Short mmCIF file of C-alpha atoms in Angstrom, two decimals:
data_model
loop_
_atom_site.label_atom_id
_atom_site.label_comp_id
_atom_site.label_asym_id
_atom_site.label_seq_id
_atom_site.Cartn_x
_atom_site.Cartn_y
_atom_site.Cartn_z
CA MET E 1 12.48 -15.75 23.40
CA SER E 2 9.79 -14.51 21.01
CA ASN E 3 8.59 -16.88 18.33
CA ILE E 4 8.12 -13.91 15.98
CA LYS E 5 11.11 -13.66 13.64
CA ASN E 6 12.08 -11.00 11.13
CA VAL E 7 12.80 -11.98 7.54
CA MET E 8 14.29 -9.73 4.86
CA LEU E 9 13.77 -10.88 1.26
CA ILE E 10 16.00 -9.11 -1.28
CA GLN E 11 15.96 -8.82 -5.06
CA PRO E 12 19.29 -7.25 -6.09
CA ALA E 13 19.45 -4.26 -8.40
CA SER E 14 19.18 -5.07 -12.08
CA ALA E 15 22.60 -5.27 -13.68
CA GLY E 16 21.39 -4.29 -17.14
CA GLY E 17 20.30 -6.56 -19.93
CA ASN E 18 16.96 -7.58 -18.41
CA PHE E 19 14.09 -7.29 -20.88
CA GLU E 20 11.72 -5.27 -18.69
CA TYR E 21 11.55 -1.68 -19.82
CA VAL E 22 10.45 -0.66 -16.32
CA ALA E 23 11.37 -1.96 -12.87
CA ILE E 24 8.64 -4.44 -12.01
CA PRO E 25 8.60 -6.66 -8.91
CA ARG E 26 9.77 -10.21 -9.43
CA GLN E 27 7.31 -12.85 -8.32
CA GLY E 28 9.68 -15.22 -6.47
CA MET E 29 9.98 -13.19 -3.29
CA LEU E 30 6.28 -12.28 -3.34
CA PHE E 31 5.32 -15.95 -3.29
CA LEU E 32 7.95 -16.95 -0.72
CA SER E 33 6.71 -14.17 1.56
CA GLY E 34 3.16 -15.39 1.05
CA ALA E 35 4.25 -18.92 1.92
CA LEU E 36 5.78 -17.72 5.18
CA ALA E 37 2.60 -15.78 5.97
CA GLN E 38 0.47 -18.93 5.69
CA TRP E 39 3.00 -21.24 7.40
CA GLU E 40 1.89 -22.82 10.67
CA GLY E 41 4.96 -23.97 12.56
CA SER E 42 7.08 -23.15 15.59
CA HIS E 43 7.68 -19.54 14.49
CA MET E 44 5.75 -16.65 12.97
CA TYR E 45 7.51 -14.53 10.38
CA GLU E 46 7.35 -10.78 9.89
CA ARG E 47 8.41 -10.13 6.31
CA GLU E 48 9.81 -7.23 4.34
CA ILE E 49 10.66 -7.43 0.63
CA TRP E 50 13.44 -5.13 -0.53
CA PHE E 51 13.57 -4.61 -4.30
CA GLU E 52 16.77 -2.63 -4.84
CA ASP E 53 15.41 -1.24 -8.12
CA ARG E 54 12.67 0.46 -6.05
CA CYS E 55 14.30 1.10 -2.69
CA GLY E 56 17.93 1.71 -3.60
CA LEU E 57 20.90 -0.42 -2.57
CA ILE E 58 20.60 -2.09 0.80
CA ASP E 59 23.30 -1.49 3.40
CA PRO E 60 24.03 -4.99 4.75
CA ASP E 61 25.40 -3.48 7.96
CA LYS E 62 22.71 -1.01 9.02
CA ASP E 63 19.64 -2.30 7.17
CA LEU E 64 19.92 -5.88 8.42
CA ASP E 65 20.18 -5.00 12.08
CA GLY E 66 17.49 -6.99 13.94
CA ILE E 67 16.87 -9.36 11.02
CA ASP E 68 16.86 -13.09 11.80
CA ILE E 69 16.78 -14.53 8.28
CA LEU E 70 18.00 -13.07 4.98
CA MET E 71 16.73 -14.47 1.68
CA VAL E 72 18.32 -13.43 -1.61
CA THR E 73 17.35 -14.39 -5.14
CA SER E 74 18.68 -13.12 -8.45
CA LEU E 75 18.61 -13.47 -12.16
CA ILE E 76 21.86 -14.75 -13.63
CA ASN E 77 23.30 -11.32 -14.42
CA GLU E 78 22.42 -10.13 -10.91
CA ALA E 79 24.31 -12.92 -9.15
CA PRO E 80 27.47 -10.85 -8.40
CA ARG E 81 25.39 -8.30 -6.50
CA ALA E 82 23.50 -11.11 -4.72
CA TYR E 83 26.80 -12.66 -3.58
CA GLN E 84 28.05 -9.26 -2.43
CA ILE E 85 24.94 -8.63 -0.33
CA ALA E 86 24.98 -12.08 1.29
CA SER E 87 28.71 -12.20 2.03
CA LEU E 88 28.69 -8.72 3.57
CA ALA E 89 25.63 -9.67 5.60
CA LYS E 90 27.57 -12.59 7.07
CA GLN E 91 30.55 -10.34 7.74
CA TYR E 92 28.49 -7.78 9.67
CA HIS E 93 25.99 -10.21 11.23
CA PRO E 94 27.68 -13.61 11.72
CA ASP E 95 24.59 -15.18 13.35
CA LEU E 96 22.27 -14.16 10.52
CA ILE E 97 20.74 -17.12 8.66
CA THR E 98 21.18 -16.66 4.91
CA ILE E 99 19.23 -18.51 2.21
CA GLY E 100 19.79 -18.12 -1.54
CA GLY E 101 17.97 -19.23 -4.67
CA GLY E 102 17.05 -18.42 -8.24
CA PRO E 103 18.21 -19.47 -11.71
CA GLN E 104 21.95 -18.94 -11.04
CA MET E 105 22.23 -20.32 -7.53
CA SER E 106 19.89 -23.28 -7.90
CA PRO E 107 22.00 -25.20 -10.44
CA LEU E 108 25.32 -23.88 -9.02
CA PRO E 109 24.98 -24.18 -5.24
CA ASP E 110 28.73 -24.72 -4.72
CA GLU E 111 29.44 -21.34 -6.32
CA ALA E 112 26.70 -19.61 -4.33
CA ILE E 113 27.78 -21.04 -1.00
CA THR E 114 31.45 -20.27 -1.68
CA ARG E 115 31.04 -16.76 -3.08
CA GLY E 116 27.95 -15.65 -1.18
CA LYS E 117 28.67 -17.44 2.12
CA PHE E 118 25.07 -18.72 2.12
CA ASP E 119 23.97 -21.26 4.71
CA ILE E 120 21.39 -22.83 2.40
CA ILE E 121 20.55 -22.78 -1.30
CA VAL E 122 17.00 -23.67 -2.34
CA ASN E 123 17.00 -25.64 -5.58
CA ARG E 124 14.20 -24.64 -7.95
CA GLU E 125 10.91 -23.58 -6.28
CA GLY E 126 10.59 -23.32 -2.53
CA GLU E 127 7.18 -22.16 -1.32
CA ASP E 128 6.25 -25.56 0.08
CA ILE E 129 9.47 -26.01 2.09
CA ILE E 130 10.43 -22.48 3.11
CA GLY E 131 8.52 -22.49 6.41
CA GLN E 132 9.94 -25.85 7.45
CA LEU E 133 13.43 -24.74 6.41
CA CYS E 134 13.29 -21.51 8.41
CA ASP E 135 11.96 -23.29 11.51
CA THR E 136 14.68 -25.93 11.25
CA MET E 137 17.48 -23.37 10.91
CA LEU E 138 16.20 -21.40 13.88
CA ASP E 139 15.42 -24.35 16.15
CA TYR E 140 18.58 -26.40 15.53
CA ARG E 141 21.21 -23.89 14.43
CA ASN E 142 23.44 -24.75 17.42
CA SER E 143 22.57 -28.42 17.53
CA PRO E 144 24.74 -31.27 16.21
CA MET E 145 21.50 -32.60 14.72
CA LEU E 146 21.08 -29.66 12.32
CA ASP E 147 22.55 -31.48 9.32
CA THR E 148 20.34 -34.48 10.02
CA TYR E 149 17.19 -32.38 10.03
CA LEU E 150 18.28 -30.40 6.96
CA GLY E 151 18.78 -33.71 5.19
CA MET E 152 15.07 -34.38 5.62
CA ILE E 153 14.04 -31.22 3.72
CA PRO E 154 13.75 -31.88 -0.03
CA GLY E 155 15.31 -29.66 -2.67
CA ILE E 156 18.04 -27.80 -0.78
CA SER E 157 21.85 -27.64 -0.81
CA PHE E 158 24.10 -27.04 2.19
CA LYS E 159 27.57 -27.82 3.48
CA ARG E 160 28.14 -30.99 5.47
CA ASP E 161 31.65 -31.93 6.61
CA GLY E 162 33.11 -29.39 4.23
CA ASN E 163 31.25 -30.66 1.16
CA VAL E 164 28.11 -29.33 -0.49
CA VAL E 165 25.30 -31.87 -0.40
CA GLN E 166 21.97 -31.67 -2.19
CA THR E 167 18.78 -33.30 -0.97
CA ARG E 168 16.57 -35.05 -3.48
CA ARG E 169 13.26 -33.60 -4.50
CA SER E 170 10.45 -35.53 -6.15
CA GLY E 171 7.18 -34.27 -7.53
CA LEU E 172 6.16 -30.76 -8.51
CA ILE E 173 4.75 -27.98 -6.40
CA ALA E 174 1.29 -26.71 -7.28
CA PRO E 175 1.79 -23.36 -9.07
CA ASP E 176 -0.83 -21.76 -6.82
CA PHE E 177 0.43 -23.28 -3.56
CA VAL E 178 0.34 -19.60 -2.53
CA GLU E 179 -2.83 -18.22 -4.03
CA LEU E 180 -2.01 -14.49 -3.97
CA PRO E 181 1.47 -12.92 -4.09
CA ASP E 182 2.34 -10.84 -1.03
CA TYR E 183 2.53 -7.32 -2.50
CA LYS E 184 1.75 -5.75 0.86
CA SER E 185 5.17 -6.76 2.25
CA ILE E 186 7.06 -4.71 -0.36
CA ARG E 187 9.12 -2.05 1.36
CA ASP E 188 7.96 1.55 0.84
CA LEU E 189 4.96 0.57 -1.28
CA THR E 190 2.61 3.51 -0.80
CA PRO E 191 0.31 5.65 -2.97
CA SER E 192 3.13 8.22 -3.13
CA ASN E 193 5.56 5.50 -4.29
CA PRO E 194 3.49 3.00 -6.29
CA MET E 195 4.71 0.18 -8.51
CA VAL E 196 4.98 1.19 -12.16
CA GLY E 197 3.10 -1.98 -13.09
CA GLY E 198 1.63 -5.17 -11.71
CA VAL E 199 2.71 -8.72 -12.42
CA LEU E 200 0.48 -11.71 -13.08
CA GLU E 201 1.67 -15.31 -12.99
CA THR E 202 -0.69 -17.89 -14.51
CA VAL E 203 1.70 -20.67 -15.58
CA ARG E 204 4.98 -22.19 -14.49
CA GLY E 205 7.23 -23.99 -16.90
CA CYS E 206 7.11 -24.51 -20.64
CA THR E 207 5.77 -26.97 -23.19
CA GLU E 208 9.09 -26.85 -25.06
CA SER E 209 12.55 -28.27 -24.36
CA CYS E 210 15.03 -25.80 -25.87
CA THR E 211 18.43 -26.75 -24.50
CA TYR E 212 19.71 -23.19 -23.92
CA CYS E 213 16.84 -22.19 -21.63
CA GLN E 214 17.06 -22.04 -17.84
CA VAL E 215 13.28 -22.00 -17.44
CA ILE E 216 12.82 -25.69 -18.13
CA GLN E 217 15.43 -26.48 -15.47
CA GLN E 218 14.08 -24.06 -12.88
CA PHE E 219 10.37 -24.76 -13.46
CA LEU E 220 9.80 -28.34 -14.49
CA GLY E 221 6.68 -29.26 -16.45
CA TYR E 222 3.95 -26.91 -17.63
CA ARG E 223 1.60 -26.14 -14.75
CA LEU E 224 -1.43 -23.91 -14.97
CA ILE E 225 -2.89 -22.29 -11.89
CA SER E 226 -6.62 -22.81 -11.52
CA ARG E 227 -9.04 -20.62 -13.46
CA GLU E 228 -10.42 -19.31 -10.18
CA THR E 229 -6.96 -18.29 -8.96
CA GLU E 230 -6.30 -16.44 -12.23
CA ILE E 231 -9.39 -14.31 -11.70
CA LYS E 232 -8.51 -13.70 -8.03
CA ARG E 233 -5.06 -12.48 -9.05
CA LEU E 234 -6.56 -10.16 -11.65
CA HIS E 235 -8.89 -8.77 -8.99
CA GLN E 236 -5.95 -8.35 -6.60
CA LEU E 237 -4.14 -6.23 -9.20
CA GLN E 238 -7.26 -4.15 -9.80
CA GLN E 239 -7.59 -3.52 -6.07
CA LEU E 240 -3.91 -2.54 -5.77
CA ALA E 241 -4.44 -0.02 -8.57
CA GLU E 242 -7.56 1.36 -6.92
CA ASP E 243 -5.61 1.71 -3.67
CA GLY E 244 -2.97 3.74 -5.51
CA LEU E 245 -0.27 1.05 -5.16
CA ILE E 246 0.10 0.58 -8.94
CA HIS E 247 0.63 3.66 -11.09
CA THR E 248 -2.54 4.47 -13.02
CA SER E 249 -2.83 6.79 -15.99
CA ARG E 250 -5.34 9.63 -16.20
CA THR E 251 -7.55 7.29 -18.24
CA GLY E 252 -7.64 4.81 -15.34
CA LYS E 253 -5.47 2.20 -17.02
CA PHE E 254 -2.40 0.49 -15.55
CA ASN E 255 0.27 -1.88 -16.88
CA VAL E 256 0.40 -5.59 -16.07
CA PHE E 257 3.24 -7.88 -17.11
CA ILE E 258 2.22 -11.54 -17.44
CA SER E 259 5.27 -13.27 -16.03
CA ASP E 260 4.77 -16.66 -17.66
CA ASP E 261 7.61 -17.79 -19.85
CA LEU E 262 5.15 -19.15 -22.39
CA HIS E 263 1.80 -17.51 -21.87
CA THR E 264 0.34 -18.67 -25.17
CA PRO E 265 1.41 -22.23 -26.02
CA PRO E 266 1.93 -23.17 -29.68
CA ALA E 267 -0.99 -24.86 -31.41
CA ARG E 268 0.76 -28.26 -31.31
CA ALA E 269 0.32 -28.23 -27.52
CA VAL E 270 -3.37 -28.72 -28.21
CA LYS E 271 -4.69 -29.22 -24.68
CA PHE E 272 -2.85 -26.25 -23.20
CA ARG E 273 -3.52 -24.04 -26.22
CA ASN E 274 -7.27 -24.72 -26.03
CA GLU E 275 -7.33 -24.13 -22.28
CA ARG E 276 -5.52 -20.81 -22.64
CA LEU E 277 -7.98 -19.75 -25.34
CA GLU E 278 -10.95 -20.39 -23.06
CA ARG E 279 -9.29 -18.61 -20.16
CA LEU E 280 -8.54 -15.55 -22.26
CA LYS E 281 -12.19 -15.39 -23.21
CA ASN E 282 -13.08 -15.60 -19.51
CA TRP E 283 -10.79 -12.65 -18.76
CA GLN E 284 -13.11 -10.28 -20.57
CA GLY E 285 -14.83 -8.15 -17.97
CA HIS E 286 -11.82 -8.40 -15.64
CA THR E 287 -9.05 -6.66 -17.60
CA GLU E 288 -10.66 -3.53 -19.08
CA ASN E 289 -8.41 -1.23 -17.04
CA MET E 290 -5.22 -3.15 -17.78
CA ASN E 291 -2.66 -2.73 -20.54
CA MET E 292 -1.15 -6.20 -20.52
CA ILE E 293 2.18 -7.54 -21.74
CA CYS E 294 3.11 -11.19 -22.31
CA GLN E 295 5.69 -13.47 -23.89
CA ALA E 296 4.91 -15.82 -26.77
CA ARG E 297 6.50 -17.78 -29.54
CA ALA E 298 6.30 -16.51 -33.10
CA GLU E 299 3.92 -19.39 -33.93
CA ILE E 300 1.07 -17.33 -32.53
CA GLY E 301 1.09 -15.82 -36.03
CA GLN E 302 -0.30 -19.15 -37.25
CA ASP E 303 -3.18 -19.01 -34.77
CA PRO E 304 -5.43 -16.00 -35.54
CA GLU E 305 -8.13 -17.23 -33.12
CA LEU E 306 -5.74 -17.23 -30.19
CA ALA E 307 -4.13 -13.97 -31.32
CA GLN E 308 -7.54 -12.29 -31.39
CA ALA E 309 -8.34 -13.61 -27.91
CA VAL E 310 -5.04 -12.18 -26.66
CA TYR E 311 -5.93 -8.78 -28.12
CA ASP E 312 -9.48 -8.88 -26.78
CA ALA E 313 -8.12 -9.58 -23.28
CA ASN E 314 -6.24 -6.23 -23.49
CA ILE E 315 -2.81 -7.73 -24.06
CA ARG E 316 -1.25 -4.87 -25.98
CA MET E 317 2.42 -5.83 -26.13
CA ILE E 318 4.05 -9.19 -26.89
CA TYR E 319 7.66 -10.26 -26.50
CA LEU E 320 8.40 -12.78 -29.25
CA GLY E 321 11.34 -15.16 -29.09
CA VAL E 322 13.27 -15.54 -32.35
CA GLU E 323 16.69 -16.99 -31.61
CA SER E 324 18.03 -17.75 -35.08
CA ASP E 325 17.30 -17.76 -38.80
CA ASN E 326 19.61 -20.74 -39.29
CA ALA E 327 17.99 -24.16 -39.48
CA GLU E 328 21.08 -25.97 -38.17
CA ASN E 329 21.35 -23.64 -35.18
CA LEU E 330 17.69 -24.17 -34.34
CA LYS E 331 18.16 -27.94 -34.50
CA LEU E 332 21.24 -27.83 -32.28
CA VAL E 333 19.34 -26.08 -29.46
CA ASN E 334 16.14 -28.11 -29.99
CA LYS E 335 14.17 -25.01 -30.94
CA ARG E 336 11.20 -26.32 -32.86
CA GLN E 337 10.86 -23.53 -35.41
CA GLU E 338 11.33 -23.40 -39.16
CA PRO E 339 13.23 -20.28 -40.30
CA GLY E 340 10.98 -19.64 -43.29
CA GLN E 341 7.86 -20.09 -41.20
CA VAL E 342 9.19 -17.67 -38.57
CA HIS E 343 9.34 -14.93 -41.20
CA ARG E 344 5.72 -15.58 -42.17
CA ASP E 345 4.64 -15.75 -38.52
CA LEU E 346 6.24 -12.41 -37.76
#
């Protein structure tokens, strides 16, 4: 048997309510694909990433023929479609290995395994374990030792003796464990069908602890990639645009969404705020052709130096989070903002 295996990574169609005004590729599958590309184990993995917003709805019967492993992730409002894809995949291809993850499935693995018929759910991030997990599922799928070997892989959930068990994970993955996202594995990515914009991840996690937010559960801590990796990722996006794989305007500019959930930390996070300021200054000379978009808290209005650095780096659109104008509501969800100050910041 060949040790080359085929993996399909799927991002279900947006269900509405996502904040992107255009269909941009999510980073999760790009990094998982990159992790499989650099994995050195008992199998090699040919990867294809199917973004339904780009490629249309996948047919779990026809389109998964010849696939060895299916990976599905989703935002919370996309979970019903994710469960539909995975359960139909199992119906049409009973021997297909199915792995799920993302902000709905990670904290609710029982639901995902029951409704989506998944074999495995990856809890939180998975780049550092995905190669080992795929090898284990392929090498021991028919062995009575499978559960034993799965139990040695940290940060996953699976069924054992009819019950869902979760393996413990300790420590945090380096945010640039995979240096460059694997754009080249996106299905049908050609100069005649380019992405409408690029995506840049520079941070995982958040300095805050708002109780309503899934980010602080999915991405623990606040972890910056290295300065060098930031520049490499900017250069990667520039090259993709030059190759016609990101839509470019007649002026030569293209859109880049910075996917961090808190790209510009509030001033009270002094160390991170100062580091981001210096990095933004270092971006000059690398982002001239980019119209960039990021998320921030309203407190950036109190920090004109950082705001100017954001503007000078060609960040031209900011999503600001303002959850409430009620002091008691803000306190209840641990949102460290003063209503009156928010008005001034805006």
